[in-house]
Amino acid sequence: MQQNFPTLLRSALGILLPVSLVVLTLIWLGTNFFLQRSVENELRVHLEANGQREVARITTRLASLSAFARTVAINDLIINGLIDVDGRASYLPTFFRSLAPPASSGAIVALLDYRGRVIASNSPGTSAGSLNIYNLDLEKSSLVITRSAVNVLEPVMYNGFVEGAIILSYSPLDFPALYGHSRFGDDFFIINDRDVVLYGSNPSLSLAEIKKDFQSETWITVNKDLGSTDRKLIVAVNLQSRQKLLTDFNIAQIVGLVLFGSAFIGLLVFAAKFMTRPLSSLASEISDIHNVQGLVVPLKVEGPSEIARLAIAFNEMGQSLGAALLKEQMLELNLRQAKKLESVGQMACGVAHELNTPCQYIGDNLRFVDQNMSGIFDVIEVITRLENDIGDPEATEEKLQTIIELVKSHDLNYILKEFRVATAESLEGIIKVSGIISALQEFSSPMAQNFAQTSINQLLQNAVIVSRNVWHDFADVKLDLDETLPEIHCCAADINQVLLNMIMNSTRAIEDSCRNEGEGLIVISTRQECGNLELRIADNGCGIPDAVRDRVFDPFFTTKEHGQGTGHGLAVAYDLIVNKHCGVLEFENSDNGFTTFLIRLPLETELPQPVSAAVSNQ
């Protein structure tokens, strides 16, 4: 009966909205991340350009020093001061005091003669030693940058000859004013050709620290030669410092997102519990189904409309599936019974044949006795009359002569000898018939249908006897039984069927191998191994090809042509041993040409009757 339940859409309304908001938030975060990366890339390009401009600024500043020195060097007063030794003291000091060096007023401007002696300077007491110009060539313009000084040298020429030089020297105290500061607050370093830092705009920052962070892309650097010197300028820009505002904004966004997400997580948890409670109950009930009977037990119908319809559909499916499985088990039971009847039919045919042989020669012997009893009766009759003539010698002699003639005419000596042989053969036949009937009685006993303590060795001997007609034309059967083997708890009827199926399977394998009569061999052995009974049935038949090894125990699988076999014998044996007796059934092809089937059963464990057997009995 269809019932009305709230729709899943109405039930999940409290979930879809927050989920949608979360999805939109994720899309927004993704877009924001993309924009942030774009801004970072643009910032890198912009900062790269700023670094290039900084290189140009410092290069221009250093070039202005050379230009200043060059301007001073070509001044007439300077040239006259070198030539006019006597009068230069009157004007050179005033001239040098009037000079304003670029960048820093603390810079020293000095005039040297061709011997390197200081002639005049804007700083009293200046000497060649204090200027550190011993390594400079006075005849060449040069710009020398070291840790201790920045020296600019410009030769003073007169009539094509170098008469002296102008020295512009900056001490480390003048470096901040000389190099200046980046317009954008960037850090820079001046290094020599051995990467030794000669000057850094930020004393708290080392070039080694920057190089260590290159891999993390924290810094952007610009490296360029400084004019004609062997010095280089490295401008370093810290991306993190440029991104501080953006980072602060992102932190604020993350905090807001966490607060926003926390509020909706509570809603999601509540909605999830509301949605999953009926589903969990449904899953729990389904997980409790362990057998066919469990399928017919209906599940609880509750929860939203869609889940309720799912439970109803599952109940309908369970009922149909349970009925189908029960039908399949009944078909399997009927098929197993048909196979059992097939085995019984073949066994009955074999038993009839086995009983016919001894019965035939018992009958032949009885007919031989019946046919020859007339001569014996004639002799007995004469002997009886002889008793009346004992007192008459002539009559006695006559009857004795008659007896002798009867013995000769009926060949009683031969008959009596053959009577003994016929009697012995008849007794042997009767014993054989009695043994076959006894084995058949045990084989088909109603008590064999139940689980009980049973001797596997006795079952094997009975199976060999009742199946003799199956194998005796194709093979010999050799029994190698462990006489100390204890009885095991099993269903004798099932084991009998397994043994018959296995013997018939081995016989057909030998028959298919086209062996000559007497060459086929079936070896059946029993042993105790590790608390188990091991029963091996080996034959030297055609074997099992590797291509079908995985399908040997499949129902209806057979390698014979259509109509020559059902392909169910090994499948039934596997089901009875593995599923019903919790044993093992496997096989192997040996190098000696034998195929061996191994049956392993527990020796002492009493096995509960499986569910499949219970269903079969029902």
Coordinates of C-alpha atoms in Angstrom, one line a residue, residues 23 26 93 109 140 202 212 249 285 289 335 373 395 418 440 525 527:
V23 CA 30.1 26.1 -3.8
L26 CA 34.7 28.1 -3.4
P93 CA 93.4 76.8 -2.3
V109 CA 88.8 66.9 -4.4
K140 CA 94.1 57.0 -17.4
N202 CA 70.2 48.2 4.1
K212 CA 69.0 31.7 0.0
F249 CA 43.2 41.8 3.0
E285 CA 18.8 -3.8 8.2
I289 CA 20.6 -10.2 5.7
L335 CA 19.5 -31.9 -10.5
M373 CA 21.4 -87.4 -11.0
A395 CA 21.5 -112.6 -7.3
E418 CA 32.7 -82.8 -11.2
L440 CA 24.4 -52.8 -1.7
S525 CA 44.4 -44.4 -0.8
R527 CA 45.8 -41.3 5.2

